[in-house]
Structure formats: structure tokens, C-alpha cells
Amino acid sequence: MKGFRCMLVTWKNIEDWVSEVIKKIELDKYNPEVIIGLARGGLVPARLISDRMQIKDLYAVKTEHWGITATPDGQARITQTLPINISGKRVLVVDDITDTGQSLSLAVDHVKNMGPSELKSATLLHILHSKYIPDYYADVVPEDKWTWFIFPWNVYEDLTNITLKIMDENQVTIESLQDIYEKYFQIKPKKSQLNETLSILIKKGKIVRDGKIYKKL
Ligand code: ADP
């Protein structure tokens, strides 16, 4: 089984990263009037930054990174454009993480075309191989420490996806699933989280339960 390094991000991590980003924005004396979150990953960070900085003008742009099978080039694209006029305003675009950097760079270009007086970008995390470097970020991830960050607002999307991948090769019990997560993904999800994950997959008709054993349909 081929795994990859994951991290279960806590709300405390999020609060610390948001504080760090705000510290850097303030040190730079940047005073945005409008915040734009990138749906979906940047929505919660954008909301938290808007709360801490007391900025009530908060909007969203949606980008989607289509897979190789969906588009020939696998490029990110904007699927929800900015719904308001930000011409002449100081704007901050917020996302959770820059990995390839494609989504954020695309969104920043989109907003730039709408004529803001100033435009800066912020993320909680920045992976060093990203082609786009945000103006502000809380922490960097070296390329050789690449990790899939399971954000608190994304736990069940990620755990259902990874669990299905695991179940391509294995029938599991809660206990064996826990062991596989620890060995191949370097995380220890709680039993309650794994129970919830499996029950979502049963409801979606993706897996079945036979006593203690869960298997893919
Ligand atoms: P970008 O690298 O600009 O964020 P991607 O299209 O690669 O663009 O990523 C889009 C979204 O996918 C990110 O905003 C984030 O929500 C999610 N994502 C990408 N890489 C990671 C990662 N290493 N860990 C967790 N989420 C990620």
C-alpha cells in the first residue's frame, strides 16, 4: 500500500497560524478594506482573518483544480467569479495553502483585473515548491517535507477519500484501519472519526459492513 505523509491539523494550529499571518500583515502596515476567500479551502481562514481585523467586507471566489481526466491540461480554473465591484479598494485574497500555487495565482490575477488600488495575498501555509509566493504566510513547508494537511473543515472529505483508497486493497475493521493510518499516513484519527467516516461511506453506498468487517462494494 502506497501512503503519503498527512497531518491532522487542530483548531489550535489554525488559531496560531491566523495570528501569525495577521502579525505579518500588521508589521507590513497593510490595511485591507476587503477580504476575498478562495472557496473552499480559504473560506474559514478568510472569515477568521476578517473577524480579527474587523473587516466586514468579505467575499468569495471559487477555483477548482480539475483532474487530468476532466480537462486535457489539468489546469486550475475559476468557477465562481467575484460578485462585487472592488475597483479602487485595498484587497486581501486568502487561501489555506499554496501547493502548486496555481489556484491562488489564478484568483489573484482575476481580482487584479478588477482594478483594486492595492492587492495582497495570504495563506496559512506555503509549500516551498509553489510557483506562486503569497505576500503573507504563517509557516513554510520544505519540499521534502511535503504533507497533506487535513484541515478541521475538511476532515471527512479527506478521511472518506483516503479510506476508500485504503479499501481498494484491504477489507478493514476499525482497528486495522487505525493501524494502516498510522503506518502509511502517519496520523492517528480517533475511533469516533473513523466510525463517522465509515458510516458516511455506508450511507453513500460506497462500502458495506459485515459484522466488524467493512468492505468496498
Ligand atoms: P494551490 O497550490 O494554489 O493551493 P492547488 O490547486 O494545488 O492550488 O490546491 C487547491 C486547494 O487544494 C488548496 O487551496 C487546498 O485547499 C487543497 N490543497 C492543495 N495542496 C494541499 C495540501 N498539501 N494539503 C492540504 N490541502 C491541499
mmCIF file of C-alpha atoms and ligand atoms in Angstrom:
data_model
loop_
_atom_site.group_PDB
_atom_site.id
_atom_site.type_symbol
_atom_site.label_atom_id
_atom_site.label_comp_id
_atom_site.label_asym_id
_atom_site.label_seq_id
_atom_site.Cartn_x
_atom_site.Cartn_y
_atom_site.Cartn_z
ATOM 1 C CA MET A 1 0.000 0.000 0.000
ATOM 2 C CA LYS A 2 1.405 3.377 -1.043
ATOM 3 C CA GLY A 3 0.684 6.037 1.568
ATOM 4 C CA PHE A 4 1.720 9.654 1.991
ATOM 5 C CA ARG A 5 2.509 11.857 4.938
ATOM 6 C CA CYS A 6 -0.563 13.528 6.462
ATOM 7 C CA MET A 7 -1.172 15.862 9.395
ATOM 8 C CA LEU A 8 -4.437 16.210 11.290
ATOM 9 C CA VAL A 9 -4.497 19.977 11.767
ATOM 10 C CA THR A 10 -6.097 21.176 15.028
ATOM 11 C CA TRP A 11 -8.138 24.324 15.628
ATOM 12 C CA LYS A 12 -5.246 25.481 17.855
ATOM 13 C CA ASN A 13 -2.903 25.204 14.814
ATOM 14 C CA ILE A 14 -5.389 27.282 12.827
ATOM 15 C CA GLU A 15 -5.621 29.985 15.520
ATOM 16 C CA ASP A 16 -1.824 30.176 15.786
ATOM 17 C CA TRP A 17 -1.372 30.375 12.001
ATOM 18 C CA VAL A 18 -4.082 33.047 11.689
ATOM 19 C CA SER A 19 -2.373 35.099 14.447
ATOM 20 C CA GLU A 20 0.972 34.784 12.679
ATOM 21 C CA VAL A 21 -0.467 35.878 9.328
ATOM 22 C CA ILE A 22 -2.157 38.889 10.948
ATOM 23 C CA LYS A 23 1.088 39.819 12.714
ATOM 24 C CA LYS A 24 2.871 39.896 9.344
ATOM 25 C CA ILE A 25 0.109 41.944 7.685
ATOM 26 C CA GLU A 26 0.252 44.475 10.533
ATOM 27 C CA LEU A 27 4.062 44.624 10.529
ATOM 28 C CA ASP A 28 3.835 45.444 6.841
ATOM 29 C CA LYS A 29 1.274 48.169 7.720
ATOM 30 C CA TYR A 30 -1.134 46.765 5.139
ATOM 31 C CA ASN A 31 -4.668 47.836 5.867
ATOM 32 C CA PRO A 32 -7.100 45.926 3.613
ATOM 33 C CA GLU A 33 -10.719 47.074 3.234
ATOM 34 C CA VAL A 34 -11.966 43.922 1.501
ATOM 35 C CA ILE A 35 -11.166 40.256 2.082
ATOM 36 C CA ILE A 36 -11.713 37.617 -0.582
ATOM 37 C CA GLY A 37 -11.580 33.961 0.441
ATOM 38 C CA LEU A 38 -10.886 31.219 -2.076
ATOM 39 C CA ALA A 39 -13.631 28.626 -1.916
ATOM 40 C CA ARG A 40 -13.472 26.221 -0.488
ATOM 41 C CA GLY A 41 -10.196 25.926 1.447
ATOM 42 C CA GLY A 42 -9.745 29.640 2.080
ATOM 43 C CA LEU A 43 -13.263 30.309 3.382
ATOM 44 C CA VAL A 44 -12.641 29.629 7.083
ATOM 45 C CA PRO A 45 -9.205 31.326 7.172
ATOM 46 C CA ALA A 46 -10.713 34.370 5.388
ATOM 47 C CA ARG A 47 -13.578 34.507 7.897
ATOM 48 C CA LEU A 48 -11.185 34.261 10.866
ATOM 49 C CA ILE A 49 -8.901 36.975 9.455
ATOM 50 C CA SER A 50 -11.911 39.208 8.785
ATOM 51 C CA ASP A 51 -13.050 38.732 12.388
ATOM 52 C CA ARG A 52 -9.646 39.518 13.897
ATOM 53 C CA MET A 53 -9.031 42.514 11.626
ATOM 54 C CA GLN A 54 -12.628 43.746 11.951
ATOM 55 C CA ILE A 55 -13.133 43.798 8.195
ATOM 56 C CA LYS A 56 -16.768 43.207 7.318
ATOM 57 C CA ASP A 57 -16.406 43.249 3.528
ATOM 58 C CA LEU A 58 -15.830 39.540 2.963
ATOM 59 C CA TYR A 59 -16.466 37.782 -0.366
ATOM 60 C CA ALA A 60 -15.551 34.569 -2.151
ATOM 61 C CA VAL A 61 -14.112 33.414 -5.441
ATOM 62 C CA LYS A 62 -14.157 29.713 -6.280
ATOM 63 C CA THR A 63 -11.348 27.911 -8.017
ATOM 64 C CA GLU A 64 -11.314 24.271 -8.947
ATOM 65 C CA HIS A 65 -8.336 22.193 -9.831
ATOM 66 C CA TRP A 66 -9.649 19.825 -12.460
ATOM 67 C CA GLY A 67 -8.024 16.424 -12.775
ATOM 68 C CA ILE A 68 -6.219 15.217 -15.848
ATOM 69 C CA THR A 69 -9.334 13.289 -16.852
ATOM 70 C CA ALA A 70 -11.596 16.328 -16.544
ATOM 71 C CA THR A 71 -9.552 18.746 -18.637
ATOM 72 C CA PRO A 72 -6.746 17.961 -21.043
ATOM 73 C CA ASP A 73 -4.198 20.104 -19.207
ATOM 74 C CA GLY A 74 -5.355 19.648 -15.604
ATOM 75 C CA GLN A 75 -5.229 23.434 -15.053
ATOM 76 C CA ALA A 76 -6.994 25.167 -12.187
ATOM 77 C CA ARG A 77 -9.891 27.399 -13.252
ATOM 78 C CA ILE A 78 -12.239 29.921 -11.689
ATOM 79 C CA THR A 79 -15.770 28.551 -11.377
ATOM 80 C CA GLN A 80 -17.236 31.454 -9.368
ATOM 81 C CA THR A 81 -16.049 34.946 -10.230
ATOM 82 C CA LEU A 82 -16.026 37.886 -7.843
ATOM 83 C CA PRO A 83 -19.631 39.068 -7.459
ATOM 84 C CA ILE A 84 -18.919 42.695 -6.458
ATOM 85 C CA ASN A 85 -17.035 45.792 -7.578
ATOM 86 C CA ILE A 86 -13.715 46.215 -5.768
ATOM 87 C CA SER A 87 -12.353 48.913 -8.035
ATOM 88 C CA GLY A 88 -10.117 51.332 -6.083
ATOM 89 C CA LYS A 89 -10.191 49.195 -2.902
ATOM 90 C CA ARG A 90 -7.344 47.681 -0.874
ATOM 91 C CA VAL A 91 -7.883 43.932 -1.125
ATOM 92 C CA LEU A 92 -6.543 40.819 0.611
ATOM 93 C CA VAL A 93 -7.024 37.417 -1.059
ATOM 94 C CA VAL A 94 -6.883 34.484 1.366
ATOM 95 C CA ASP A 95 -6.370 30.732 0.896
ATOM 96 C CA ASP A 96 -5.430 27.855 3.176
ATOM 97 C CA ILE A 97 -2.255 26.642 1.427
ATOM 98 C CA THR A 98 -0.175 27.218 -1.702
ATOM 99 C CA ASP A 99 0.932 23.847 -3.048
ATOM 100 C CA THR A 100 1.220 24.144 -6.817
ATOM 101 C CA GLY A 101 0.246 27.801 -6.356
ATOM 102 C CA GLN A 102 -1.996 27.632 -9.420
ATOM 103 C CA SER A 103 -5.315 28.363 -7.702
ATOM 104 C CA LEU A 104 -4.092 31.392 -5.807
ATOM 105 C CA SER A 105 -2.164 32.835 -8.711
ATOM 106 C CA LEU A 106 -5.254 32.471 -10.914
ATOM 107 C CA ALA A 107 -7.510 34.118 -8.322
ATOM 108 C CA VAL A 108 -5.051 36.975 -7.720
ATOM 109 C CA ASP A 109 -4.914 37.673 -11.490
ATOM 110 C CA HIS A 110 -8.709 37.609 -11.647
ATOM 111 C CA VAL A 111 -9.024 40.130 -8.798
ATOM 112 C CA LYS A 112 -6.182 42.286 -10.187
ATOM 113 C CA ASN A 113 -8.152 42.662 -13.436
ATOM 114 C CA MET A 114 -10.973 44.251 -11.451
ATOM 115 C CA GLY A 115 -8.872 47.289 -10.589
ATOM 116 C CA PRO A 116 -8.154 47.240 -6.836
ATOM 117 C CA SER A 117 -5.910 50.096 -5.585
ATOM 118 C CA GLU A 118 -3.749 47.533 -3.744
ATOM 119 C CA LEU A 119 -3.780 43.741 -3.745
ATOM 120 C CA LYS A 120 -2.007 41.312 -1.421
ATOM 121 C CA SER A 121 -2.392 37.591 -0.777
ATOM 122 C CA ALA A 122 -2.174 35.483 2.378
ATOM 123 C CA THR A 123 -2.166 31.773 3.175
ATOM 124 C CA LEU A 124 -1.744 29.816 6.367
ATOM 125 C CA LEU A 125 0.873 27.520 4.803
ATOM 126 C CA HIS A 126 3.235 27.817 1.881
ATOM 127 C CA ILE A 127 4.899 24.747 0.360
ATOM 128 C CA LEU A 128 8.276 25.854 -0.965
ATOM 129 C CA HIS A 129 7.887 24.312 -4.423
ATOM 130 C CA SER A 130 4.837 26.516 -5.129
ATOM 131 C CA LYS A 131 5.299 28.676 -8.229
ATOM 132 C CA TYR A 132 3.323 31.460 -6.556
ATOM 133 C CA ILE A 133 4.592 33.020 -3.306
ATOM 134 C CA PRO A 134 1.893 34.681 -1.177
ATOM 135 C CA ASP A 135 2.721 38.092 0.321
ATOM 136 C CA TYR A 136 1.988 36.770 3.824
ATOM 137 C CA TYR A 137 2.025 33.211 5.205
ATOM 138 C CA ALA A 138 2.324 31.766 8.688
ATOM 139 C CA ASP A 139 4.586 28.810 8.032
ATOM 140 C CA VAL A 140 6.601 27.194 5.253
ATOM 141 C CA VAL A 141 6.751 23.518 4.347
ATOM 142 C CA PRO A 142 10.007 22.391 2.701
ATOM 143 C CA GLU A 143 9.516 20.393 -0.469
ATOM 144 C CA ASP A 144 10.990 17.213 1.033
ATOM 145 C CA LYS A 145 8.538 17.523 3.969
ATOM 146 C CA TRP A 146 5.503 17.633 1.656
ATOM 147 C CA THR A 147 2.438 16.766 3.686
ATOM 148 C CA TRP A 148 -1.279 16.509 3.017
ATOM 149 C CA PHE A 149 -2.801 18.810 5.654
ATOM 150 C CA ILE A 150 -6.191 17.592 6.845
ATOM 151 C CA PHE A 151 -7.783 20.863 7.919
ATOM 152 C CA PRO A 152 -10.538 20.767 10.567
ATOM 153 C CA TRP A 153 -13.073 21.887 7.946
ATOM 154 C CA ASN A 154 -12.064 19.081 5.599
ATOM 155 C CA VAL A 155 -11.748 16.073 7.894
ATOM 156 C CA TYR A 156 -14.492 13.908 6.441
ATOM 157 C CA GLU A 157 -13.823 14.734 2.808
ATOM 158 C CA ASP A 158 -10.195 13.674 3.319
ATOM 159 C CA LEU A 159 -10.843 10.683 5.575
ATOM 160 C CA THR A 160 -13.509 9.264 3.240
ATOM 161 C CA ASN A 161 -11.195 9.666 0.224
ATOM 162 C CA ILE A 162 -8.198 8.097 1.942
ATOM 163 C CA THR A 163 -10.301 5.318 3.493
ATOM 164 C CA LEU A 164 -11.685 4.381 0.064
ATOM 165 C CA LYS A 165 -8.128 4.288 -1.291
ATOM 166 C CA ILE A 166 -7.110 2.003 1.585
ATOM 167 C CA MET A 167 -10.145 -0.206 0.950
ATOM 168 C CA ASP A 168 -9.207 -0.689 -2.709
ATOM 169 C CA GLU A 169 -6.643 -3.125 -1.373
ATOM 170 C CA ASN A 170 -7.947 -4.188 2.025
ATOM 171 C CA GLN A 171 -11.082 -5.143 3.884
ATOM 172 C CA VAL A 172 -10.837 -3.380 7.228
ATOM 173 C CA THR A 173 -12.020 -3.288 10.802
ATOM 174 C CA ILE A 174 -11.836 -0.045 12.808
ATOM 175 C CA GLU A 175 -8.671 -1.403 14.473
ATOM 176 C CA SER A 176 -6.911 -2.425 11.253
ATOM 177 C CA LEU A 177 -7.895 0.891 9.685
ATOM 178 C CA GLN A 178 -6.295 2.733 12.593
ATOM 179 C CA ASP A 179 -3.087 0.726 12.119
ATOM 180 C CA ILE A 180 -2.988 1.456 8.376
ATOM 181 C CA TYR A 181 -3.491 5.193 9.001
ATOM 182 C CA GLU A 182 -0.626 5.181 11.489
ATOM 183 C CA LYS A 183 1.752 3.134 9.354
ATOM 184 C CA TYR A 184 1.122 4.617 5.906
ATOM 185 C CA PHE A 185 -0.295 8.092 6.593
ATOM 186 C CA GLN A 186 1.416 8.968 9.906
ATOM 187 C CA ILE A 187 -1.773 10.089 11.601
ATOM 188 C CA LYS A 188 -3.954 8.655 14.342
ATOM 189 C CA PRO A 189 -7.577 9.559 13.651
ATOM 190 C CA LYS A 190 -9.839 8.989 16.662
ATOM 191 C CA LYS A 191 -12.054 5.880 16.639
ATOM 192 C CA SER A 192 -15.082 8.166 16.636
ATOM 193 C CA GLN A 193 -13.779 9.895 13.491
ATOM 194 C CA LEU A 194 -13.213 6.556 11.750
ATOM 195 C CA ASN A 195 -16.679 5.363 12.789
ATOM 196 C CA GLU A 196 -18.182 8.535 11.338
ATOM 197 C CA THR A 197 -16.104 8.168 8.144
ATOM 198 C CA LEU A 198 -17.260 4.566 7.626
ATOM 199 C CA SER A 199 -20.857 5.445 8.340
ATOM 200 C CA ILE A 200 -20.734 8.262 5.730
ATOM 201 C CA LEU A 201 -19.338 5.773 3.195
ATOM 202 C CA ILE A 202 -22.091 3.251 4.016
ATOM 203 C CA LYS A 203 -24.760 5.978 3.606
ATOM 204 C CA LYS A 204 -23.245 6.940 0.248
ATOM 205 C CA GLY A 205 -23.451 3.290 -0.858
ATOM 206 C CA LYS A 206 -19.681 3.007 -1.332
ATOM 207 C CA ILE A 207 -18.965 0.298 1.260
ATOM 208 C CA VAL A 208 -20.823 -2.357 3.258
ATOM 209 C CA ARG A 209 -20.474 -3.621 6.792
ATOM 210 C CA ASP A 210 -20.422 -7.292 7.712
ATOM 211 C CA GLY A 211 -20.092 -7.545 11.496
ATOM 212 C CA LYS A 212 -16.759 -5.948 12.379
ATOM 213 C CA ILE A 213 -15.577 -6.014 8.770
ATOM 214 C CA TYR A 214 -16.044 -3.214 6.250
ATOM 215 C CA LYS A 215 -15.518 -3.811 2.530
ATOM 216 C CA LYS A 216 -15.858 -1.872 -0.688
ATOM 217 C CA LEU A 217 -18.870 -2.528 -2.897
HETATM 218 P P1 ADP B 1 -2.656 25.888 -4.760
HETATM 219 O O1 ADP B 1 -1.414 25.111 -4.769
HETATM 220 O O2 ADP B 1 -2.582 27.221 -5.340
HETATM 221 O O3 ADP B 1 -3.390 25.888 -3.458
HETATM 222 P P2 ADP B 1 -3.953 23.676 -5.807
HETATM 223 O O4 ADP B 1 -4.917 23.677 -6.951
HETATM 224 O O5 ADP B 1 -2.784 22.801 -5.809
HETATM 225 O O6 ADP B 1 -3.555 25.161 -5.784
HETATM 226 O O7 ADP B 1 -4.731 23.446 -4.445
HETATM 227 C C1 ADP B 1 -6.052 23.866 -4.328
HETATM 228 C C2 ADP B 1 -6.548 23.529 -2.960
HETATM 229 O O8 ADP B 1 -6.304 22.163 -2.693
HETATM 230 C C3 ADP B 1 -5.836 24.264 -1.829
HETATM 231 O O9 ADP B 1 -6.345 25.547 -1.624
HETATM 232 C C4 ADP B 1 -6.139 23.336 -0.670
HETATM 233 O O10 ADP B 1 -7.454 23.528 -0.207
HETATM 234 C C5 ADP B 1 -6.002 21.984 -1.330
HETATM 235 N N1 ADP B 1 -4.611 21.505 -1.165
HETATM 236 C C6 ADP B 1 -3.609 21.547 -2.071
HETATM 237 N N2 ADP B 1 -2.489 21.013 -1.571
HETATM 238 C C7 ADP B 1 -2.763 20.642 -0.286
HETATM 239 C C8 ADP B 1 -2.017 20.023 0.774
HETATM 240 N N3 ADP B 1 -0.734 19.701 0.633
HETATM 241 N N4 ADP B 1 -2.660 19.785 1.944
HETATM 242 C C9 ADP B 1 -3.961 20.091 2.087
HETATM 243 N N5 ADP B 1 -4.732 20.675 1.143
HETATM 244 C C10 ADP B 1 -4.141 20.952 -0.039
#
